PDB file of C-alpha atoms in Angstrom:
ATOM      1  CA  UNK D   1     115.185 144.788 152.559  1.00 57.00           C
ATOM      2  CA  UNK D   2     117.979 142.476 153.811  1.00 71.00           C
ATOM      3  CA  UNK D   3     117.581 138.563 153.878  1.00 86.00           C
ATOM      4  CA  UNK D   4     117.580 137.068 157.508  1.00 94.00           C
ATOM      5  CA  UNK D   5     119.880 134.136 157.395  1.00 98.00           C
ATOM      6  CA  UNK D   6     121.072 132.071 159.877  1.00 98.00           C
ATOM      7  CA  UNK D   7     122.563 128.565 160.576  1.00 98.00           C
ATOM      8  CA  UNK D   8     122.190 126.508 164.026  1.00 98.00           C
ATOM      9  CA  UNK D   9     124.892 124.199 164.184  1.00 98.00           C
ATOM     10  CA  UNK D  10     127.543 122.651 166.280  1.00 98.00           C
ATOM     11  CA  UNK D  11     131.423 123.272 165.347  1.00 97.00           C
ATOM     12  CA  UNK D  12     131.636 119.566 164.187  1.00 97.00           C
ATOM     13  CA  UNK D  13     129.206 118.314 162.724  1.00 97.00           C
ATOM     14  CA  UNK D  14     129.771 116.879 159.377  1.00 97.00           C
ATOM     15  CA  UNK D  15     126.469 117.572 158.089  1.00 98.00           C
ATOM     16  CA  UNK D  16     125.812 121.370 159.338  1.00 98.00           C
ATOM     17  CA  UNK D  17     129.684 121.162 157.593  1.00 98.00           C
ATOM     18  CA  UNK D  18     127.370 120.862 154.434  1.00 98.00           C
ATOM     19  CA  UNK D  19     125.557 123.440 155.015  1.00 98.00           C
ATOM     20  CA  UNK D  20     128.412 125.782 154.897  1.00 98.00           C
ATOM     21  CA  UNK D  21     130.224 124.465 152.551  1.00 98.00           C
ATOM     22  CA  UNK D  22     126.903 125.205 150.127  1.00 98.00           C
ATOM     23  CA  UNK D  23     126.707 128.656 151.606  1.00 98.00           C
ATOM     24  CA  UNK D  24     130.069 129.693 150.610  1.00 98.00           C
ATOM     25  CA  UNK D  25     130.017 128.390 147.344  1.00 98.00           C
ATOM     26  CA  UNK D  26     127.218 130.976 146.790  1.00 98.00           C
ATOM     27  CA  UNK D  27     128.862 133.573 148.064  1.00 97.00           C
ATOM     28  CA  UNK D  28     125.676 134.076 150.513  1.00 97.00           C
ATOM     29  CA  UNK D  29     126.028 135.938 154.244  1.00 96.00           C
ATOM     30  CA  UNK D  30     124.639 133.942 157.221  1.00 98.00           C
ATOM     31  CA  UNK D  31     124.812 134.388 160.669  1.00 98.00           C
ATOM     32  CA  UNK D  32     126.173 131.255 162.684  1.00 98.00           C
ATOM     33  CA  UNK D  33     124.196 130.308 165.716  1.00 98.00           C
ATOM     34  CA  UNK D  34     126.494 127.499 167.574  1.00 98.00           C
ATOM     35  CA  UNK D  35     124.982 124.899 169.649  1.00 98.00           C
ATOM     36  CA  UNK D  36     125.282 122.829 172.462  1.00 96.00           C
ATOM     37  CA  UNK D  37     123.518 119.757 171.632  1.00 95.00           C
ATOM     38  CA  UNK D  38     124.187 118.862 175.813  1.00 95.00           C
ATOM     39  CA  UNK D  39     121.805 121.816 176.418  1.00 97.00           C
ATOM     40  CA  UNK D  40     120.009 122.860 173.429  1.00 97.00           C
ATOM     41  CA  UNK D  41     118.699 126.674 172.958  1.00 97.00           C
ATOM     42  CA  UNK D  42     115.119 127.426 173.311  1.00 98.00           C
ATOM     43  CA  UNK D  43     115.406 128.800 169.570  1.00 97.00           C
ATOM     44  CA  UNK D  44     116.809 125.372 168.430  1.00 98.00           C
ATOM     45  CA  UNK D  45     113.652 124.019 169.898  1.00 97.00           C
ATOM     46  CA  UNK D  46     111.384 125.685 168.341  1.00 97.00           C
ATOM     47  CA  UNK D  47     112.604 125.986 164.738  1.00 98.00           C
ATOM     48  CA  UNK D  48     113.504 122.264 164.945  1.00 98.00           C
ATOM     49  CA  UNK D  49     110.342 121.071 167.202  1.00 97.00           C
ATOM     50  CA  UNK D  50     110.311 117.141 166.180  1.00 97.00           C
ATOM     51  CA  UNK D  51     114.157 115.529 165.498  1.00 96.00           C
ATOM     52  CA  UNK D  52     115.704 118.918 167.478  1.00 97.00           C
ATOM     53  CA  UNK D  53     119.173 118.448 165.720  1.00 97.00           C
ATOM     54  CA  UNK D  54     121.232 120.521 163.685  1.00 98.00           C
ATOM     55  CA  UNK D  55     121.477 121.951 160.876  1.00 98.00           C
ATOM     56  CA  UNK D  56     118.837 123.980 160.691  1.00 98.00           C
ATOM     57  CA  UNK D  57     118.591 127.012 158.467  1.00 98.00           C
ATOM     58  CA  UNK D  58     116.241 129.717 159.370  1.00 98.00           C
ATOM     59  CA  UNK D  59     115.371 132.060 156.146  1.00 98.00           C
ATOM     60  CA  UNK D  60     113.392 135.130 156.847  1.00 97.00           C
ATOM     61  CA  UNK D  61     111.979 133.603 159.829  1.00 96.00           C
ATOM     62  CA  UNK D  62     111.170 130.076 157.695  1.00 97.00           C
ATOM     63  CA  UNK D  63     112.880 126.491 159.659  1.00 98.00           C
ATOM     64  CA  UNK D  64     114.573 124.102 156.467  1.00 98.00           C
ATOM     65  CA  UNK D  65     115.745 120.980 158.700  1.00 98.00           C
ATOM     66  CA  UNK D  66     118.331 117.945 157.403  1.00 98.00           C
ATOM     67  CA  UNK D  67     121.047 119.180 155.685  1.00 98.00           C
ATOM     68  CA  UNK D  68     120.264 117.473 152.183  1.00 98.00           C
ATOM     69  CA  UNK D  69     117.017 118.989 152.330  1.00 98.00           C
ATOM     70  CA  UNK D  70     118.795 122.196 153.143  1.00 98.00           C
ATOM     71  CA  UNK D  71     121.335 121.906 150.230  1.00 98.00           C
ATOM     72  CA  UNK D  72     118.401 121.397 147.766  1.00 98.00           C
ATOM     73  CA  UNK D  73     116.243 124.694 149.303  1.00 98.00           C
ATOM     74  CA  UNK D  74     119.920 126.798 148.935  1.00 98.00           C
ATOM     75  CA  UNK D  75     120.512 125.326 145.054  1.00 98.00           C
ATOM     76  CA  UNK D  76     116.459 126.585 144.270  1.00 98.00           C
ATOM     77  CA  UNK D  77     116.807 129.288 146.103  1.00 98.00           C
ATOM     78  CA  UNK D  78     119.908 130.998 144.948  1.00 97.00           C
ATOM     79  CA  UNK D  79     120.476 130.500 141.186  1.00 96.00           C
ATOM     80  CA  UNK D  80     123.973 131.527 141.308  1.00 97.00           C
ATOM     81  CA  UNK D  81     126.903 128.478 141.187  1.00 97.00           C
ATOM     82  CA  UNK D  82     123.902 125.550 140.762  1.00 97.00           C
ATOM     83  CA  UNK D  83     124.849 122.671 142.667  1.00 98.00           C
ATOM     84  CA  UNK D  84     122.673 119.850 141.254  1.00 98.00           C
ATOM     85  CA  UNK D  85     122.300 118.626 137.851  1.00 96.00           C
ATOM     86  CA  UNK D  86     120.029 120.411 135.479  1.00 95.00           C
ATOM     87  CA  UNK D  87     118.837 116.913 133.443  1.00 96.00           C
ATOM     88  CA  UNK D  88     116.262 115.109 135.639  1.00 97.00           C
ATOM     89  CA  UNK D  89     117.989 111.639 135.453  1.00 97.00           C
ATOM     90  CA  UNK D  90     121.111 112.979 136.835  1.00 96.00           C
ATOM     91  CA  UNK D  91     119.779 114.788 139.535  1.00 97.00           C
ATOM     92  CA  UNK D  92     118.439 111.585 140.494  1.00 97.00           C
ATOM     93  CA  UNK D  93     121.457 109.776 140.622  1.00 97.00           C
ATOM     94  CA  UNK D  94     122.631 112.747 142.671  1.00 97.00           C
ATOM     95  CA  UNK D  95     119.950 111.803 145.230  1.00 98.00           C
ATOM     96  CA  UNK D  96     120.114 108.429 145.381  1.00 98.00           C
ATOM     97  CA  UNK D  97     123.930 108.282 145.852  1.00 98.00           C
ATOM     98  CA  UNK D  98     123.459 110.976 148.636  1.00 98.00           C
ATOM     99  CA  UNK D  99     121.168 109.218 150.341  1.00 98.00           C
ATOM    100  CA  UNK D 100     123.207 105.800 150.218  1.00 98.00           C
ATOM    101  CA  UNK D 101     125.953 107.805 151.713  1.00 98.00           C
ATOM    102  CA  UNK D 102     123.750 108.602 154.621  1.00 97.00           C
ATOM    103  CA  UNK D 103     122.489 105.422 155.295  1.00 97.00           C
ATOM    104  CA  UNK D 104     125.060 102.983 154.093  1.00 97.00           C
ATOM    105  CA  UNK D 105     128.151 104.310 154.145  1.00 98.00           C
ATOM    106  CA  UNK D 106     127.987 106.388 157.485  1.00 97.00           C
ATOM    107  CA  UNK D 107     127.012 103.517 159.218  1.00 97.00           C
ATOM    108  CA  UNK D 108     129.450 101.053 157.729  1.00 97.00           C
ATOM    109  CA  UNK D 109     132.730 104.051 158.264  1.00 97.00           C
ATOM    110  CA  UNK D 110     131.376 104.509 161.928  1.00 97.00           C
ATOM    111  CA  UNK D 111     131.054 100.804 162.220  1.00 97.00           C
ATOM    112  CA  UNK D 112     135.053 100.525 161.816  1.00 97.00           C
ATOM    113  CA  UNK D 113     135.671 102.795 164.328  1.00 96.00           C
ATOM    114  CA  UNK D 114     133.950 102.016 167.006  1.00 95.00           C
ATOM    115  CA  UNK D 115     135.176  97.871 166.456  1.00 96.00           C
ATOM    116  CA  UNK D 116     137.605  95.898 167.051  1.00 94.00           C
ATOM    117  CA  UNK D 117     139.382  92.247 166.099  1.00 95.00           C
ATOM    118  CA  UNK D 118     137.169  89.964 164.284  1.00 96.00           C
ATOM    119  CA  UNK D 119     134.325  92.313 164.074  1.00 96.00           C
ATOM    120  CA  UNK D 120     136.081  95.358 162.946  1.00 96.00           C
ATOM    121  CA  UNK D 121     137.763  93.400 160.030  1.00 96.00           C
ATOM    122  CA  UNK D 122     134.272  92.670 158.476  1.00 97.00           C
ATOM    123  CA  UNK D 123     133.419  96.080 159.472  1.00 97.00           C
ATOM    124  CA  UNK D 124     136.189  97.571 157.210  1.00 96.00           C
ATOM    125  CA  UNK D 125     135.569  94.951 154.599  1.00 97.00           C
ATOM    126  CA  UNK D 126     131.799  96.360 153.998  1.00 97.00           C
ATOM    127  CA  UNK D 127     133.217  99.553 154.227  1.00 98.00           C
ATOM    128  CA  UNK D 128     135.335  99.117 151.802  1.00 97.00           C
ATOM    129  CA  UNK D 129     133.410  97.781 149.620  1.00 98.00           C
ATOM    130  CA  UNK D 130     130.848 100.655 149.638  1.00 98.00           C
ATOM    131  CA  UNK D 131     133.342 102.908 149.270  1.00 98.00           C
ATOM    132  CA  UNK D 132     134.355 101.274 145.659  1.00 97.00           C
ATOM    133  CA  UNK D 133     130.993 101.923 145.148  1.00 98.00           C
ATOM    134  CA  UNK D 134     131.281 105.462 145.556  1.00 97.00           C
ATOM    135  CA  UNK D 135     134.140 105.601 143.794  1.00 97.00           C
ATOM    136  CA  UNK D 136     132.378 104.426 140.404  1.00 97.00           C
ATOM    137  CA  UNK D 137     130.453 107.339 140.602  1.00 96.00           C
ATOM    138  CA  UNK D 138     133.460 109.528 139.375  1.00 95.00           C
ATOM    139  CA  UNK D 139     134.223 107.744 136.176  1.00 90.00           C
ATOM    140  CA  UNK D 140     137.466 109.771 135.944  1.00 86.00           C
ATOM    141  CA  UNK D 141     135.207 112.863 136.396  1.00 94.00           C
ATOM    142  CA  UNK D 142     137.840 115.999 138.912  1.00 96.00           C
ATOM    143  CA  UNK D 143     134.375 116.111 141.046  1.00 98.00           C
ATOM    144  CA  UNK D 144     131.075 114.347 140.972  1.00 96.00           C
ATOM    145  CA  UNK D 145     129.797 117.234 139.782  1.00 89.00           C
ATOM    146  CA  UNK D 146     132.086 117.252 136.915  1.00 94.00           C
ATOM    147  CA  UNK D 147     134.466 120.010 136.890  1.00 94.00           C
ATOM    148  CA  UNK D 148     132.860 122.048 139.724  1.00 96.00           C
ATOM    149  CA  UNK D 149     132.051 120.722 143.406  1.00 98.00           C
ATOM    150  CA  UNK D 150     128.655 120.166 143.160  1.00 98.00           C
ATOM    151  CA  UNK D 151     126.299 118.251 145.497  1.00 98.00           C
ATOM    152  CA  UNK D 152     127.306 115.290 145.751  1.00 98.00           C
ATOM    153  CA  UNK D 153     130.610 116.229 146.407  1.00 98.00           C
ATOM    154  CA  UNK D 154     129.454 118.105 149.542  1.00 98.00           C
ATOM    155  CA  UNK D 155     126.991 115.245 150.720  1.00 98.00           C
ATOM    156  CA  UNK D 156     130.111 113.099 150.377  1.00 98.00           C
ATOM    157  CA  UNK D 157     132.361 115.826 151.705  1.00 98.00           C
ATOM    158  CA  UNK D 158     132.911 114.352 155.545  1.00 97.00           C
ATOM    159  CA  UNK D 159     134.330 111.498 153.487  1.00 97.00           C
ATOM    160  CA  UNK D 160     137.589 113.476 152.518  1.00 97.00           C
ATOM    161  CA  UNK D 161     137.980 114.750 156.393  1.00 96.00           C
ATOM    162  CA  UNK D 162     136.694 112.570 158.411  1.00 97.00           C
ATOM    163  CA  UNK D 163     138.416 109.246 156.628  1.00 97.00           C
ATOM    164  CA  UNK D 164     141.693 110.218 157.671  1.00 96.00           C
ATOM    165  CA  UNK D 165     140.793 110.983 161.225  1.00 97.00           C
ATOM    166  CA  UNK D 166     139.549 107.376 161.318  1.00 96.00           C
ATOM    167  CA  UNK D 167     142.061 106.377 159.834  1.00 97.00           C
ATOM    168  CA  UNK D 168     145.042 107.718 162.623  1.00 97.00           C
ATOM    169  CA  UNK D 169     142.858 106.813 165.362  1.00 97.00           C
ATOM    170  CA  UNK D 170     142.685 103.082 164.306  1.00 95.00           C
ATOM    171  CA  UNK D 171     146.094 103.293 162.654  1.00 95.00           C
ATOM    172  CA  UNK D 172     144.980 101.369 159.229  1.00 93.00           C
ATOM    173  CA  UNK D 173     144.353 102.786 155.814  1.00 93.00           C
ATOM    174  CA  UNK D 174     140.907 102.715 154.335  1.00 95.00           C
ATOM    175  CA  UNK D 175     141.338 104.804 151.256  1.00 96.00           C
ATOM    176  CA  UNK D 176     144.234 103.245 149.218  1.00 92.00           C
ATOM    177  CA  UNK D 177     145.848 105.337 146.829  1.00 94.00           C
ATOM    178  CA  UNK D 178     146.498 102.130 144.824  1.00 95.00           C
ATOM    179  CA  UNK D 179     143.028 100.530 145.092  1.00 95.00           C
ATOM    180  CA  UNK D 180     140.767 103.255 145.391  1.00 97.00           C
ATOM    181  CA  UNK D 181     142.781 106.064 143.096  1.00 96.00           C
ATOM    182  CA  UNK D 182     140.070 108.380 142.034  1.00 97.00           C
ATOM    183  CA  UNK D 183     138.604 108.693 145.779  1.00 98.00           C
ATOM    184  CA  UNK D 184     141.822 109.515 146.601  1.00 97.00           C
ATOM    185  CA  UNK D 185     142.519 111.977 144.229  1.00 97.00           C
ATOM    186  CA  UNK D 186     138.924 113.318 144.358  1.00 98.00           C
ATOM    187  CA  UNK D 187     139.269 113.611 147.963  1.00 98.00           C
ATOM    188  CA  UNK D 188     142.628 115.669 147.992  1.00 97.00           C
ATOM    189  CA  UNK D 189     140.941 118.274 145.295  1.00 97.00           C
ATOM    190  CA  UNK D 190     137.720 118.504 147.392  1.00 98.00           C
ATOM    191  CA  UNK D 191     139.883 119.347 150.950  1.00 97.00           C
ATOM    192  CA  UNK D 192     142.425 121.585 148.792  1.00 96.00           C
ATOM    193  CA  UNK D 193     139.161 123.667 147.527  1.00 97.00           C
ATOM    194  CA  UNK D 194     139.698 127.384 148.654  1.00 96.00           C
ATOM    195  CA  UNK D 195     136.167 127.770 149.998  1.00 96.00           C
ATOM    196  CA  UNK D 196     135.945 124.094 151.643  1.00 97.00           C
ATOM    197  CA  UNK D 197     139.891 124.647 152.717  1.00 95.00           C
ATOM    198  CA  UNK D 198     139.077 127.439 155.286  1.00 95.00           C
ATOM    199  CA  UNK D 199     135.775 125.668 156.703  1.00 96.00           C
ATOM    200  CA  UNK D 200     137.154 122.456 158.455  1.00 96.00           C
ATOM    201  CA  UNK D 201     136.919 121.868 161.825  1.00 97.00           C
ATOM    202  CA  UNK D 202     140.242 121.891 163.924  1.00 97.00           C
ATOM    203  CA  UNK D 203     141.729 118.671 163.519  1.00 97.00           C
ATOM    204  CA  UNK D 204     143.679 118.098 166.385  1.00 97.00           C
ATOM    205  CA  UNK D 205     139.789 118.661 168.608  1.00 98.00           C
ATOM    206  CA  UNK D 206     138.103 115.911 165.890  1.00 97.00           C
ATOM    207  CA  UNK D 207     140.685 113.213 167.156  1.00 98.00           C
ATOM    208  CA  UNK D 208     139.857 114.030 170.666  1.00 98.00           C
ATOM    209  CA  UNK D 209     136.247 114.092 170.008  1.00 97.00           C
ATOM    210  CA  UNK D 210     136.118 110.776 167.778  1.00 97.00           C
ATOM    211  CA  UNK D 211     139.033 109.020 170.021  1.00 97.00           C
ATOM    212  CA  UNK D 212     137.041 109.341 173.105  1.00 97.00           C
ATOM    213  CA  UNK D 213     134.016 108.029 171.035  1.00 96.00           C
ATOM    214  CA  UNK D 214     135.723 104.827 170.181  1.00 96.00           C
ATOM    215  CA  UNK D 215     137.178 104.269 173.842  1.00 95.00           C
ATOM    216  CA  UNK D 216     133.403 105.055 175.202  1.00 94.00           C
ATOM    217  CA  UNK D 217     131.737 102.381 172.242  1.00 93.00           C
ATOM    218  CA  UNK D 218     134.493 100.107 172.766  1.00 94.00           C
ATOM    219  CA  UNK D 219     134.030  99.978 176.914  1.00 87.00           C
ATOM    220  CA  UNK D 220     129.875 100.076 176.435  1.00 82.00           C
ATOM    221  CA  UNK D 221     130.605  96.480 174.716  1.00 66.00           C
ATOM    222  CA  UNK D 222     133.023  95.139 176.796  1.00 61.00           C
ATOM    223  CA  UNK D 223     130.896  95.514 180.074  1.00 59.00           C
ATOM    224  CA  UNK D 224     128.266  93.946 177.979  1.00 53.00           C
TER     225      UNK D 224
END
């Protein structure tokens, strides 16, 4: 009997991006549900009844919500191309790191975009900063899974597309090759990836999307 798989997301979110990303590197079949968070379906509702976000993955009729959670039921659930660590210590350091990207360094990227004078400088400071955090993590390692993507590198993936995006919209460079040279180079093997290379979202629609985010943040302040 075949496996019922499916995936609600939208066509940019970074974190339903993790979902497939994690899919393809196990070679698994889905069936891509995409939503309109503006008017959400009545099957989004009811497989994701309490935050009603994406990504949600539906598995023979069974709701996983939050895309970490989802990348750890996909790693136990299909043994093939393991994701996390096998030793218990490192997996932990896998999860702690993920979770600091969530709630530190998302907030401190989007922080720089949707700034400006003064206020943006600290913002990219702290942002910075966090991301030479990250970048200890590699110790010289091709991925932060070692040789393979692996976890971390796709809870951290966003990182190596959505950076740059940032980056043109507020014309300044937050990734130096020179100061931050294995993010760089980590980021550049991790977007040149054959399975994560045919998954991004169309560029050219991201800068729309995140431009008129910044002009919308930037006007909520002023009128302030």
């Amino acid at each position: 009997m075949a496996e019922e798989l499916k995936l609600f997301r939208t066509w940019s979110s970074p974190y339903s991006l993790r979902v497939v990303h994690a899919l393809k590197i196990k070679g698994l079949e889905y069936e891509t549900i995409f939503e309109d968070l503006s008017s959400k379906s009545a099957s989004l509702l009811q497989y994701n009844p309490v935050n009603k976000k994406v990504p949600v993955l539906v598995h023979n009729g069974k709701a996983i919500c939050e895309s970490l959670v989802i990348l750890e039921y996909i790693d136990e659930t299909w043994k093939q191309c393991p994701l996390l660590p096998r030793d218990p210590y490192e997996k932990a350091k896998a999860r702690f790191w993920a979770k600091f990207g969530d709630e530190k360094l998302s907030s401190s990227i989007w922080n720089v975009l949707i700034s400006q004078g003064k206020e943006q400088e600290e913002a990219i400071a702290a942002a910075v900063q966090n991301l030479k955090l990250i970048e200890e993590q590699l110790q010289e390692k091709k991925f932060f899974g070692g040789e393979k993507i692996g976890y971390l590198d796709i809870a951290f993936g966003w990182t190596a597309n959505l950076i740059s995006i940032l980056e043109e919209i507020i014309d300044l460079k937050l990734v130096d090759e020179e100061k931050l040279p294995l993010l760089s180079a980590w980021m550049q093997n991790f977007s040149d990836d054959p399975v994560i290379k045919q998954c991004w979202p169309p560029r050219d629609k991201l800068v729309v999307k995140f431009q008129a985010m910044r002009e919308s943040n930037l006007k909520t302040v002023l009128s302030q």
